[in-house]
Tab-separated table of C-alpha atoms and ligand atoms in Angstrom:
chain	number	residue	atom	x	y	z
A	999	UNK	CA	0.000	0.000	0.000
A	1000	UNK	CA	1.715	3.164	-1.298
A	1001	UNK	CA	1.945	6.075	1.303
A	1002	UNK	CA	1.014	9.475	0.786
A	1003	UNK	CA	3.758	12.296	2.054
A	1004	UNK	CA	1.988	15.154	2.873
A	1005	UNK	CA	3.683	18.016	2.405
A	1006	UNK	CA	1.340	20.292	4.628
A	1007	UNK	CA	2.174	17.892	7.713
A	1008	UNK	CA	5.813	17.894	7.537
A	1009	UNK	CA	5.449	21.452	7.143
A	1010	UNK	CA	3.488	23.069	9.503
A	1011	UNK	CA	5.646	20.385	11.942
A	1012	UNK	CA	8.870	22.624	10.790
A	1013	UNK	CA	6.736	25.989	11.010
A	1014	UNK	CA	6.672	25.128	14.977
A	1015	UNK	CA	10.024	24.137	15.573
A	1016	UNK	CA	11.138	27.581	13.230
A	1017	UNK	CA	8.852	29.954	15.440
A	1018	UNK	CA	9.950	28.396	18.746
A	1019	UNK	CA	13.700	28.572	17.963
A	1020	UNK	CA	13.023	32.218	16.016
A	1021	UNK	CA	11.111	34.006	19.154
A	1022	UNK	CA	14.285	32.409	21.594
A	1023	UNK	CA	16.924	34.304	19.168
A	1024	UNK	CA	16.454	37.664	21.482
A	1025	UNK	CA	15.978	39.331	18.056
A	1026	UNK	CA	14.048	39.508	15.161
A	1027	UNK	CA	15.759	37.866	11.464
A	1028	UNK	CA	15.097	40.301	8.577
A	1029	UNK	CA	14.561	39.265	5.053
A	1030	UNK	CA	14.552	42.051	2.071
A	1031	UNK	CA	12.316	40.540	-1.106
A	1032	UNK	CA	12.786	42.399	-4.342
A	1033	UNK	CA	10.324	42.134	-7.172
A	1034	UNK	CA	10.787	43.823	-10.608
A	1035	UNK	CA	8.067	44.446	-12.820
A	1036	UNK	CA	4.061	43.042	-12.253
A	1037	UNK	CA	4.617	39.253	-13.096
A	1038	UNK	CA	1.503	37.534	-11.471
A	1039	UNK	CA	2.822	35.029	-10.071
A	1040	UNK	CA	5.843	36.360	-8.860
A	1041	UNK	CA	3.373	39.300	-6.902
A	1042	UNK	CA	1.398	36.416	-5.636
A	1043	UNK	CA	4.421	34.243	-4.769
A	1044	UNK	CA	5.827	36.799	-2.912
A	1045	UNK	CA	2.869	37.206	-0.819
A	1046	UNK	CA	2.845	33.645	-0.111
A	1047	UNK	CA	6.371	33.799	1.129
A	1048	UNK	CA	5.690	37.326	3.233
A	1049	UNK	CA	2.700	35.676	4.784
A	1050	UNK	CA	4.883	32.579	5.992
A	1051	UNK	CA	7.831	34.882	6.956
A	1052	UNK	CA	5.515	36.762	9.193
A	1053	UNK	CA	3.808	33.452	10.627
A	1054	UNK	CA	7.348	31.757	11.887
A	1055	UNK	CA	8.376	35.834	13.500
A	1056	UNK	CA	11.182	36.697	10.373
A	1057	UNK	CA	10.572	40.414	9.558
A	1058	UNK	CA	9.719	40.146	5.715
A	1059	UNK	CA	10.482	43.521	3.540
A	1060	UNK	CA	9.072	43.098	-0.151
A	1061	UNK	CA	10.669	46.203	-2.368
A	1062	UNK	CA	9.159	46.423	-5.700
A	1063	UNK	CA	10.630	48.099	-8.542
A	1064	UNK	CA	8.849	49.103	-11.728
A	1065	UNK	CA	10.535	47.813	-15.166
A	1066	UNK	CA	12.000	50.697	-16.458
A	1067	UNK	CA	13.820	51.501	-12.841
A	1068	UNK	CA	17.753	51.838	-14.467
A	1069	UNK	CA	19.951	49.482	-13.745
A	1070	UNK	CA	22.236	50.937	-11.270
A	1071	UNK	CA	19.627	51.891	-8.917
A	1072	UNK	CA	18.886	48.086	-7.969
A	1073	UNK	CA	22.530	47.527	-8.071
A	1074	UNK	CA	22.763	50.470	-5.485
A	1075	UNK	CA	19.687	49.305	-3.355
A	1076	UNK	CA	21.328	45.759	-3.235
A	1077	UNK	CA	25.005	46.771	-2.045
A	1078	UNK	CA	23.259	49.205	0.548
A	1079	UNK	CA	21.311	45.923	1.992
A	1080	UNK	CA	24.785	43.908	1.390
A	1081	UNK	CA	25.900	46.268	3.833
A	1082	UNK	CA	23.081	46.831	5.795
A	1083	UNK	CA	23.615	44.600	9.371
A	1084	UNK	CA	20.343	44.660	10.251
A	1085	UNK	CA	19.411	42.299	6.747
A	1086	UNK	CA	20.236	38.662	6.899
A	1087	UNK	CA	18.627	38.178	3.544
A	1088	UNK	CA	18.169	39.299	0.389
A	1089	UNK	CA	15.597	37.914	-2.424
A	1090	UNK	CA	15.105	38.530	-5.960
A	1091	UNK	CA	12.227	37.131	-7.281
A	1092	UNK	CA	12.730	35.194	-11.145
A	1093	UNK	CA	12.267	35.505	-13.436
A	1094	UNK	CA	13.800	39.004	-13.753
A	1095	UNK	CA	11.725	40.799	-17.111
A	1096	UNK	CA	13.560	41.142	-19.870
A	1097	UNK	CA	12.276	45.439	-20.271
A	1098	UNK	CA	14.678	45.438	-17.271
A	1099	UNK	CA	17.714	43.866	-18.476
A	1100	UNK	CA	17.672	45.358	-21.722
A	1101	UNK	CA	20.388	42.241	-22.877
A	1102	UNK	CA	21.979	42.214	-19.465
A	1103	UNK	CA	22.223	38.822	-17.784
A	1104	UNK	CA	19.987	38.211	-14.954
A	1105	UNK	CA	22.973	36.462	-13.258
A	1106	UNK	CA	24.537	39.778	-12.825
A	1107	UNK	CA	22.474	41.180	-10.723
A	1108	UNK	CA	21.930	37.492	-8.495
A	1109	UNK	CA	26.193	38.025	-8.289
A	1110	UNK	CA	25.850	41.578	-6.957
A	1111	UNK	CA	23.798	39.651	-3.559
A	1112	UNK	CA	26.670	39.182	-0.615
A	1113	UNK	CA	26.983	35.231	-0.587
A	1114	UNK	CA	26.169	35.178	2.937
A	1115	UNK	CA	22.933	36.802	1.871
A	1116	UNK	CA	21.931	34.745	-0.522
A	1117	UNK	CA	18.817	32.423	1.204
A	1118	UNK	CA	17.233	31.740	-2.253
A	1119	UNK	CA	20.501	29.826	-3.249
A	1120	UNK	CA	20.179	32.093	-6.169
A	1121	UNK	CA	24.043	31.907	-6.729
A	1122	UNK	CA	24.569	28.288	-6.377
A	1123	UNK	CA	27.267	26.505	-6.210
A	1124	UNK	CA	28.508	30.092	-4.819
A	1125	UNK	CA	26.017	30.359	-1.931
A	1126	UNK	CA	26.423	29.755	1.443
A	1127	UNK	CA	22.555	28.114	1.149
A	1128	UNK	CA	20.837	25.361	-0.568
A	1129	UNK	CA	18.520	26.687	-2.899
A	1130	UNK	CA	15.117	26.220	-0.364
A	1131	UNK	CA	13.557	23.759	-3.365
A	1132	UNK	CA	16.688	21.525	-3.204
A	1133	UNK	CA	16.577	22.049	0.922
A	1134	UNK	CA	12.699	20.994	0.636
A	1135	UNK	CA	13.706	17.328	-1.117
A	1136	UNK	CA	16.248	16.884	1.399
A	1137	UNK	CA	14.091	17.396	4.316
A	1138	UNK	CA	11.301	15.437	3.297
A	1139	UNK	CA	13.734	12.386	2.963
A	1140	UNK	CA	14.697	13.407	5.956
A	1141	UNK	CA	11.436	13.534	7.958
A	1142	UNK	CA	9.975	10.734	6.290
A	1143	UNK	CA	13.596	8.481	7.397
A	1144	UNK	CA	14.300	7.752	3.694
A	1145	UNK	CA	17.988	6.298	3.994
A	1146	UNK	CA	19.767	7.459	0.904
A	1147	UNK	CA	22.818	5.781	1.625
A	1148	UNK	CA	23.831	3.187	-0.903
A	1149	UNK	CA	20.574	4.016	-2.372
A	1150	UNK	CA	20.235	3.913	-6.273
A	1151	UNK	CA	18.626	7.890	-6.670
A	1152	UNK	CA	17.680	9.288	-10.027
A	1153	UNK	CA	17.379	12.923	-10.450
A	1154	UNK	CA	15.318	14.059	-13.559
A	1155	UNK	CA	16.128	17.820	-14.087
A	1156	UNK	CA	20.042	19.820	-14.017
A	1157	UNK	CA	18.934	23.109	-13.189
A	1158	UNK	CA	21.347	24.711	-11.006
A	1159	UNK	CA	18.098	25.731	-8.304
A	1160	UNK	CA	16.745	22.357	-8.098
A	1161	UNK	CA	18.152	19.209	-10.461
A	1162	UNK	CA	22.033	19.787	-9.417
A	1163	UNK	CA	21.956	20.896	-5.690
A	1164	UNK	CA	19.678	17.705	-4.846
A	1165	UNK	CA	22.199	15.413	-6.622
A	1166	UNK	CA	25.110	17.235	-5.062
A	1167	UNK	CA	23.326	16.723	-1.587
A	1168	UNK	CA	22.105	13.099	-2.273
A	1169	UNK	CA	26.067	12.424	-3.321
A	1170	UNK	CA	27.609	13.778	-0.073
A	1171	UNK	CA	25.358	11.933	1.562
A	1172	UNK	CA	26.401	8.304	0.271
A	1173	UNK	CA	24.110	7.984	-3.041
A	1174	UNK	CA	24.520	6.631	-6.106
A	1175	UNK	CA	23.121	8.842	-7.736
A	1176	UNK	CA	22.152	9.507	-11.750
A	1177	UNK	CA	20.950	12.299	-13.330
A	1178	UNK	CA	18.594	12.487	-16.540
A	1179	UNK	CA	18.399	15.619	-18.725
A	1180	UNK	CA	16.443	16.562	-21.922
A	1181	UNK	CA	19.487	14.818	-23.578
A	1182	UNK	CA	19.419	11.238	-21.963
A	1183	UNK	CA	18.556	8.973	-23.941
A	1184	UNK	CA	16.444	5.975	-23.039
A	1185	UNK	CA	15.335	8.119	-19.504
A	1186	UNK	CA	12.750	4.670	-18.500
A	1187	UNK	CA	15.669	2.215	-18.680
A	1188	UNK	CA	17.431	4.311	-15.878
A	1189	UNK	CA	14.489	5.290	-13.838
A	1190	UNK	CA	13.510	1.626	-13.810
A	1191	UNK	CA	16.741	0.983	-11.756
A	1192	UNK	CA	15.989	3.548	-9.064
A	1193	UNK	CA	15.188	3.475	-5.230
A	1194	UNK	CA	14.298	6.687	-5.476
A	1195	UNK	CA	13.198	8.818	-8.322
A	1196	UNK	CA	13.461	12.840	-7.606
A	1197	UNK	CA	11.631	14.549	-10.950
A	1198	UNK	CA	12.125	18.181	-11.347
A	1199	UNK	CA	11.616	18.619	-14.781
A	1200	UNK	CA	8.235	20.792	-15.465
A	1201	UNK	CA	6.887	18.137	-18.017
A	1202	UNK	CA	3.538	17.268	-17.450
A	1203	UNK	CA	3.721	13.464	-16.530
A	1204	UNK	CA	6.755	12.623	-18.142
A	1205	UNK	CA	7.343	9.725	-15.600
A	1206	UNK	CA	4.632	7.389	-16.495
A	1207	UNK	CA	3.857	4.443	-14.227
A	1208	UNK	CA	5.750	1.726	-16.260
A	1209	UNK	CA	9.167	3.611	-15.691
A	1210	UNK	CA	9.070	3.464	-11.955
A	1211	UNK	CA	9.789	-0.594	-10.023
A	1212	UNK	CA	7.830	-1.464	-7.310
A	1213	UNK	CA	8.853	-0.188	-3.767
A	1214	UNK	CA	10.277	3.164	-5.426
A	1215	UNK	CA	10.169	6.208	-3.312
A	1216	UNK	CA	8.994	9.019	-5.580
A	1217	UNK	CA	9.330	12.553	-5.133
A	1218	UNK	CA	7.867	14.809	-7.832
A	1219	UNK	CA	9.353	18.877	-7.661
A	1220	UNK	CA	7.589	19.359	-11.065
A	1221	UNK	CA	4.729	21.906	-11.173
A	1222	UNK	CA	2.990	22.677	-14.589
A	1223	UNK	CA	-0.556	23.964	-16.111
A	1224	UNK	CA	-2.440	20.912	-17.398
A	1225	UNK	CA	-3.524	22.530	-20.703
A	1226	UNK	CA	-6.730	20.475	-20.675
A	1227	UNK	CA	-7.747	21.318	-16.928
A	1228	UNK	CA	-5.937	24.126	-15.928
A	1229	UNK	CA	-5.320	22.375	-12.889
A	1230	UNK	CA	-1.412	22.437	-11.757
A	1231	UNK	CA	0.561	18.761	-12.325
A	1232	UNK	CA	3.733	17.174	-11.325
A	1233	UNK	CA	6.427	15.830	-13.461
A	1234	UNK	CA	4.797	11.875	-12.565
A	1235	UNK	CA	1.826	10.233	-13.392
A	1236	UNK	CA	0.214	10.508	-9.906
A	1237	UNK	CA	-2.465	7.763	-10.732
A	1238	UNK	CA	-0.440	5.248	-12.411
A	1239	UNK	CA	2.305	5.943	-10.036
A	1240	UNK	CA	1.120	5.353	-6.559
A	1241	UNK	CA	0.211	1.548	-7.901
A	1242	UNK	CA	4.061	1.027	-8.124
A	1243	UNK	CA	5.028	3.509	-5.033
A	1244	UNK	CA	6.199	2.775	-1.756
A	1245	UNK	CA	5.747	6.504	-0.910
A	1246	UNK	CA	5.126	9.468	-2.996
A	1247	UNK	CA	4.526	13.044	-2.858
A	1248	UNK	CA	1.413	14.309	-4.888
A	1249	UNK	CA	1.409	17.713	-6.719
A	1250	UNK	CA	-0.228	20.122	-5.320
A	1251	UNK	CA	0.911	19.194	-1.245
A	1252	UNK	CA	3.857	17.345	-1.832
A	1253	UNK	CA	7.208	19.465	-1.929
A	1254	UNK	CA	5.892	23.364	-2.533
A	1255	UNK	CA	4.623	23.630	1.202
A	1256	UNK	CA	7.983	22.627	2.447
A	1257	UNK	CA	10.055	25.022	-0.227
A	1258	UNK	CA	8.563	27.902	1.848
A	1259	UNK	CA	9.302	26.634	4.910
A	1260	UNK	CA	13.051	25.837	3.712
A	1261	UNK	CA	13.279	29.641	2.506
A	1262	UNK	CA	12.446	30.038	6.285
A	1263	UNK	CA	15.516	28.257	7.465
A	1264	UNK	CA	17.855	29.490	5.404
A	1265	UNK	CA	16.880	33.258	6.709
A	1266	UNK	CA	17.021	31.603	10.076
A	1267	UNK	CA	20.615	30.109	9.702
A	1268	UNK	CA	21.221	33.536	7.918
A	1269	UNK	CA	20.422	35.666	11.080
A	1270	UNK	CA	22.421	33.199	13.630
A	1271	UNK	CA	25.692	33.168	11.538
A	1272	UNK	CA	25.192	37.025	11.759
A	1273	UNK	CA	27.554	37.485	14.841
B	1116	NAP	P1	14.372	24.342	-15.387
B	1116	NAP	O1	15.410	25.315	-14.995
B	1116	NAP	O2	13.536	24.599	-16.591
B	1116	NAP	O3	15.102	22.933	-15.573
B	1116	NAP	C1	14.426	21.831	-16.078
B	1116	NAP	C2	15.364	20.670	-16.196
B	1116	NAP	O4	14.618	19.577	-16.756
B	1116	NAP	C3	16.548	20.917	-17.129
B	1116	NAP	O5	17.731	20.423	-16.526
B	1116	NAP	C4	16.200	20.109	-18.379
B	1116	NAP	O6	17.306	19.527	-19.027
B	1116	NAP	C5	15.367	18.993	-17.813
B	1116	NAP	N1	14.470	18.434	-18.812
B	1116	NAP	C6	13.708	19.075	-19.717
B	1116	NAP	N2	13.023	18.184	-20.484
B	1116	NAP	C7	13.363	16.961	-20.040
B	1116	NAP	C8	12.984	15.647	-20.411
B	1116	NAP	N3	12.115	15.424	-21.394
B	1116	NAP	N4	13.534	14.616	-19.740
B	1116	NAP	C9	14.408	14.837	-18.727
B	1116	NAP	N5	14.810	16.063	-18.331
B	1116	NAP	C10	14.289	17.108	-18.981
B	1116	NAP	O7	13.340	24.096	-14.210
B	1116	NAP	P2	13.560	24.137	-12.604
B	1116	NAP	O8	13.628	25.539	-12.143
B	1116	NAP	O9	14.643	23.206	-12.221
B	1116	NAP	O10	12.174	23.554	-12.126
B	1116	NAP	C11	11.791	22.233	-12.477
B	1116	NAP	C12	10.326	22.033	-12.115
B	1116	NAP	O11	10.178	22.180	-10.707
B	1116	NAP	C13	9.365	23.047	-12.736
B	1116	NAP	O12	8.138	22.401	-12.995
B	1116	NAP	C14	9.163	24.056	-11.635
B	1116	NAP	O13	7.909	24.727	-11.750
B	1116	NAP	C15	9.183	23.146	-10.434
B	1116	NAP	N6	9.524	23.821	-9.185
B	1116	NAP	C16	8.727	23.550	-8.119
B	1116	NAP	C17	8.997	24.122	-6.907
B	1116	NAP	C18	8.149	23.799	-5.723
B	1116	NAP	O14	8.286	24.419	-4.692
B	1116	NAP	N7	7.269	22.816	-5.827
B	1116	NAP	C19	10.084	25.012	-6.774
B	1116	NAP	C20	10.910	25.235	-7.875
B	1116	NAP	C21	10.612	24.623	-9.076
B	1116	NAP	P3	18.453	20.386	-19.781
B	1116	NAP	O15	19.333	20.877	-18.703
B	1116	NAP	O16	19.088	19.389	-20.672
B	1116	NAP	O17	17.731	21.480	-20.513
């Protein structure tokens, strides 16, 4: 019988622990979010993440900036929070418009955040922080005692905010671990050899039942529109999936609730390294 991780649980668990250890700090962490331009979902995600921030005691600061602010007055605003001792953390929300950067790469404005600032893991492998998605994987192995050690663990996905840190991680921690791209040919040969399968890919059910063995833990990152329904998917066939599944995370429920709370942590490991 498969079992469902719920997200929401493991979270909220985490919430309690971060807002007990937060109000015992004898101060209050402070985050600074930036947001450039009037991307929907970036506004709403933002709100999301102020909401949370405010819920677990972390003083959240959005800043929004219009897309024809010049250049050099972000890069000002972000070396005055780089210095700014009060800050433990500084967010930009992605994607960063393109009326903004005018041809600039976004990745030169995520290099002009202080390393020890960075709690998205924006600038990994430069950041002192796992990017919170990659942090949210981790932990729900964690909490739901997944033993990755020796473990056969296929990553789907190489993006340097999700695909890459988890494999990193899952290899420090004793894995054997493979990782499929939009280049890998044969991708159901491999994932049939996994113990766990970690899909952060953005393809609406790419993983179909038949490529996963019986007893594989899955864990599906992916989030996409389902053109048909409108409804948002994961990267694996949730239906066909949980008959093969020893545990698996749905979409929505699964990993996004604990992302949040991961951004959380970070801030809070931010604001303790401060002195
Ligand atoms: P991304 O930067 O677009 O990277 C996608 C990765 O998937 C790339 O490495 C790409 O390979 C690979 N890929 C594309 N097509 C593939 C295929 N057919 N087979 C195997 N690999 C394939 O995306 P991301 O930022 O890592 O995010 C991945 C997914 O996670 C998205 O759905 C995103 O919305 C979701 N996400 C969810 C959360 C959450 O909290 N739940 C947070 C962040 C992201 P190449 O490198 O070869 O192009």
């Amino acid at each position: 019988m498969v079992h469902l991780i719920d997200g929401k649980v493991l979270a909220k668990v985490r919430e309690e622990e971060l807002k007990l250890e937060i109000s015992s700090l004898g101060y209050t962490p402070k985050v600074a979010s930036i947001v450039i331009g009037s991307d929907a979902p970036s506004l709403l995600y933002t709100k999301m993440k102020q909401k949370k921030a405010t819920d677990v005691g972390i003083n959240f600061e959005p800043k929004y900036f219009s897309s024809d602010t010049p250049y050099n007055e972000l890069v000002n605003f972000i070396r005055k929070l780089n210095e700014d001792l009060e800050v433990n953390g500084i967010m930009i929300q992605l994607p960063i418009p393109d009326e903004f950067l005018k041809g600039k790469d976004w990745r030169e404005i995520l290099a002009e955040i202080k390393i020890e600032k960075d709690v998205d893991g924006l600038r990994y492998p430069d950041s002192k922080f796992l990017p919170a998605t990659a942090r949210a994987v981790l932990s729900i192995l964690d909490d739901e005692k997944i033993e990755v050690k020796n473990k056969k663990v296929i990553v789907l996905g190489r993006s340097n905010l999700v695909g890459k840190p988890v494999a990193d991680e899952l290899i420090n921690r004793g894995a054997n671990v493979s990782v499929v791209h939009s280049q890998t040919p044969n991708p159901k040969e491999i994932t049939l050899a996994a113990d766990i399968i970690i899909s952060a890919v953005g393809k609406p059910h790419l993983v179909k039942g038949d490529w996963i063995k019986n007893g594989t833990v899955v864990i599906d990152v992916g989030t996409s529109e389902d053109k048909e329904t409108g409804k948002i998917v994961g990267d694996v066939d949730f239906e066909e999936a949980k008959l093969r599944a020893s545990k698996i995370t749905p979409v929505p429920g699964g990993v996004g609730p604990m992302t949040v709370i991961s951004l959380m942590e970070n801030v809070l490991e931010s604001a303790k390294g401060r002195n």
